Structures are given as C-alpha cells and as structure tokens.
Amino acid sequence: MDNWIKQSYQQPGPLAEVQKTKYYSDEPRVILDFTIFPGVYISDDLGITDDFETLPAMVRMTDEEDWEYEFIQAEAVPMVLGAIQSGEQIWLAYDDEALYFHPDLAQKIQQANSHIRMHRKL
C-alpha cells in the first residue's frame, strides 16, 4: 500500500472536499464516507465505476430527494494485505485516520470532469 493515496477527513489532499461554486450542480458527484461504513459514493453521471466492483446506493442529502450512486466499500487496512494475497482486488482501505485509495481509483476520480467532492462523518 506504499503508493496508495491517503485522504483524511476534511484535510488538504488530492481528494479533499471541493467547495460548491456557481459552475457546479448542487449534487455532489463523489462522497467520501468516513462513517461506520467507510467508503466512497460515486455518481453514475461520472462514468468511472465500470472498472470497479460497486454496490448501487441511494443517498439522501435533503428531505426532498434521493440521489443514485455506486458505492465502493473500504476494507480495514490490516485486512488489505491478506485480501490481496488471496487474489482479491481492493480499491479502497481505511483506518482511524483516513481513507486510502488505490492509485487507479484516485486517478479516475481526479481526472473526471469538474465535480463536487464532499466528506461525510458522523
């Protein structure tokens, strides 16, 4: 995991939260989730989840509407090495400090069209 991309909650970094501007829609396209189920929600509109194993998810940001995302669940850092050695592909890991992105996943998120990134934590 030496070359994985570390992103802490609301800290500077390559996947830091991006503020909304008049050029962005109200919907965040990527949500980094630092809650009890760590992971990342990626909007279908970005078209970057085709190469990754994801779960469909609905996220409610307001009382009025749910938005469709693909969810990539993070694995606990101590479990990653064993999972990789047993042939699993791990794209995202977590510990008490941060989420850790496989370089390919981080690159796809960074290279997607301009979009809002948001961090969520309980």
CSV table of C-alpha atoms in Angstrom, one decimal:
chain,number,residue,atom,x,y,z
A,1,MET,CA,0.0,0.0,0.0
A,2,ASP,CA,3.0,2.2,-0.3
A,3,ASN,CA,1.7,4.1,-3.3
A,4,TRP,CA,-1.9,4.4,-2.2
A,5,ILE,CA,-3.4,7.9,-1.9
A,6,LYS,CA,-4.3,9.0,1.7
A,7,GLN,CA,-7.2,11.3,2.3
A,8,SER,CA,-8.1,12.4,5.8
A,9,TYR,CA,-11.5,13.8,6.8
A,10,GLN,CA,-11.7,17.5,5.8
A,11,GLN,CA,-8.0,17.8,5.4
A,12,PRO,CA,-5.9,19.0,2.4
A,13,GLY,CA,-5.1,16.3,0.0
A,14,PRO,CA,-5.7,15.1,-3.6
A,15,LEU,CA,-9.3,14.1,-2.8
A,16,ALA,CA,-10.1,16.9,-0.4
A,17,GLU,CA,-13.6,18.4,-0.2
A,18,VAL,CA,-14.3,20.7,-3.1
A,19,GLN,CA,-16.5,23.7,-2.4
A,20,LYS,CA,-19.6,24.4,-4.5
A,21,THR,CA,-19.4,27.2,-7.0
A,22,LYS,CA,-21.8,28.6,-9.5
A,23,TYR,CA,-20.3,26.2,-12.1
A,24,TYR,CA,-21.2,23.0,-10.1
A,25,SER,CA,-24.6,21.4,-9.7
A,26,ASP,CA,-26.0,21.1,-6.2
A,27,GLU,CA,-25.4,17.3,-6.2
A,28,PRO,CA,-22.0,16.1,-5.0
A,29,ARG,CA,-20.6,13.7,-7.6
A,30,VAL,CA,-18.2,12.0,-5.1
A,31,ILE,CA,-18.9,11.5,-1.4
A,32,LEU,CA,-16.1,10.2,0.8
A,33,ASP,CA,-17.7,8.5,3.7
A,34,PHE,CA,-15.8,8.4,7.0
A,35,THR,CA,-18.8,7.0,8.9
A,36,ILE,CA,-19.3,3.5,10.4
A,37,PHE,CA,-19.4,2.1,6.8
A,38,PRO,CA,-16.3,3.8,5.3
A,39,GLY,CA,-16.2,4.0,1.5
A,40,VAL,CA,-16.9,6.3,-1.4
A,41,TYR,CA,-20.1,7.0,-3.3
A,42,ILE,CA,-19.6,7.9,-6.9
A,43,SER,CA,-22.3,9.3,-9.1
A,44,ASP,CA,-23.3,7.3,-12.1
A,45,ASP,CA,-23.0,10.5,-14.1
A,46,LEU,CA,-19.2,10.5,-13.9
A,47,GLY,CA,-19.0,7.1,-15.7
A,48,ILE,CA,-15.9,6.0,-13.8
A,49,THR,CA,-17.2,3.0,-11.9
A,50,ASP,CA,-17.3,0.5,-14.8
A,51,ASP,CA,-13.9,-1.0,-13.9
A,52,PHE,CA,-14.6,-1.3,-10.2
A,53,GLU,CA,-16.8,-3.7,-8.2
A,54,THR,CA,-19.6,-1.5,-6.7
A,55,LEU,CA,-22.9,-1.6,-5.0
A,56,PRO,CA,-25.9,0.5,-6.1
A,57,ALA,CA,-26.8,3.0,-3.4
A,58,MET,CA,-29.2,5.8,-2.8
A,59,VAL,CA,-28.1,8.9,-0.8
A,60,ARG,CA,-30.5,11.4,0.7
A,61,MET,CA,-28.9,14.9,1.1
A,62,THR,CA,-32.2,16.8,1.7
A,63,ASP,CA,-35.6,15.8,2.8
A,64,GLU,CA,-36.8,16.0,-0.8
A,65,GLU,CA,-34.8,13.7,-3.0
A,66,ASP,CA,-32.6,10.7,-3.1
A,67,TRP,CA,-29.6,10.5,-5.5
A,68,GLU,CA,-28.3,7.4,-7.2
A,69,TYR,CA,-24.6,6.4,-6.6
A,70,GLU,CA,-22.3,3.5,-6.9
A,71,PHE,CA,-20.7,2.6,-3.5
A,72,ILE,CA,-17.2,1.2,-3.1
A,73,GLN,CA,-16.8,-0.1,0.4
A,74,ALA,CA,-13.4,0.3,2.1
A,75,GLU,CA,-11.6,-2.6,3.7
A,76,ALA,CA,-9.8,-2.2,7.0
A,77,VAL,CA,-6.1,-1.6,6.5
A,78,PRO,CA,-5.0,-4.7,8.4
A,79,MET,CA,-7.1,-6.9,6.1
A,80,VAL,CA,-5.9,-5.5,2.8
A,81,LEU,CA,-2.6,-7.4,2.5
A,82,GLY,CA,-4.2,-10.7,3.2
A,83,ALA,CA,-7.1,-10.0,0.8
A,84,ILE,CA,-4.7,-9.0,-2.0
A,85,GLN,CA,-2.6,-12.1,-1.4
A,86,SER,CA,-5.7,-14.3,-1.7
A,87,GLY,CA,-6.4,-12.8,-5.1
A,88,GLU,CA,-9.0,-10.1,-4.2
A,89,GLN,CA,-8.8,-6.7,-5.8
A,90,ILE,CA,-9.0,-4.0,-3.2
A,91,TRP,CA,-9.7,-0.4,-4.3
A,92,LEU,CA,-10.2,1.4,-1.0
A,93,ALA,CA,-9.0,0.9,2.6
A,94,TYR,CA,-9.5,2.8,5.9
A,95,ASP,CA,-8.2,3.2,9.4
A,96,ASP,CA,-8.9,5.6,12.2
A,97,GLU,CA,-7.0,8.4,10.4
A,98,ALA,CA,-8.1,8.3,6.7
A,99,LEU,CA,-9.4,6.6,3.6
A,100,TYR,CA,-6.6,5.1,1.4
A,101,PHE,CA,-7.3,5.0,-2.4
A,102,HIS,CA,-5.8,2.6,-4.8
A,103,PRO,CA,-3.9,4.8,-7.3
A,104,ASP,CA,-6.1,3.7,-10.2
A,105,LEU,CA,-9.3,4.7,-8.4
A,106,ALA,CA,-7.8,8.0,-7.1
A,107,GLN,CA,-6.7,8.9,-10.7
A,108,LYS,CA,-10.1,8.2,-12.2
A,109,ILE,CA,-11.8,10.4,-9.6
A,110,GLN,CA,-9.3,13.2,-10.0
A,111,GLN,CA,-9.5,13.1,-13.9
A,112,ALA,CA,-13.3,13.1,-14.0
A,113,ASN,CA,-14.9,16.3,-15.2
A,114,SER,CA,-15.2,19.1,-12.7
A,115,HIS,CA,-17.4,17.9,-9.8
A,116,ILE,CA,-18.1,18.5,-6.2
A,117,ARG,CA,-16.5,16.2,-3.7
A,118,MET,CA,-18.0,16.0,-0.2
A,119,HIS,CA,-16.8,14.4,3.0
A,120,ARG,CA,-19.3,12.8,5.4
A,121,LYS,CA,-18.7,11.8,9.0
A,122,LEU,CA,-21.0,11.1,12.0
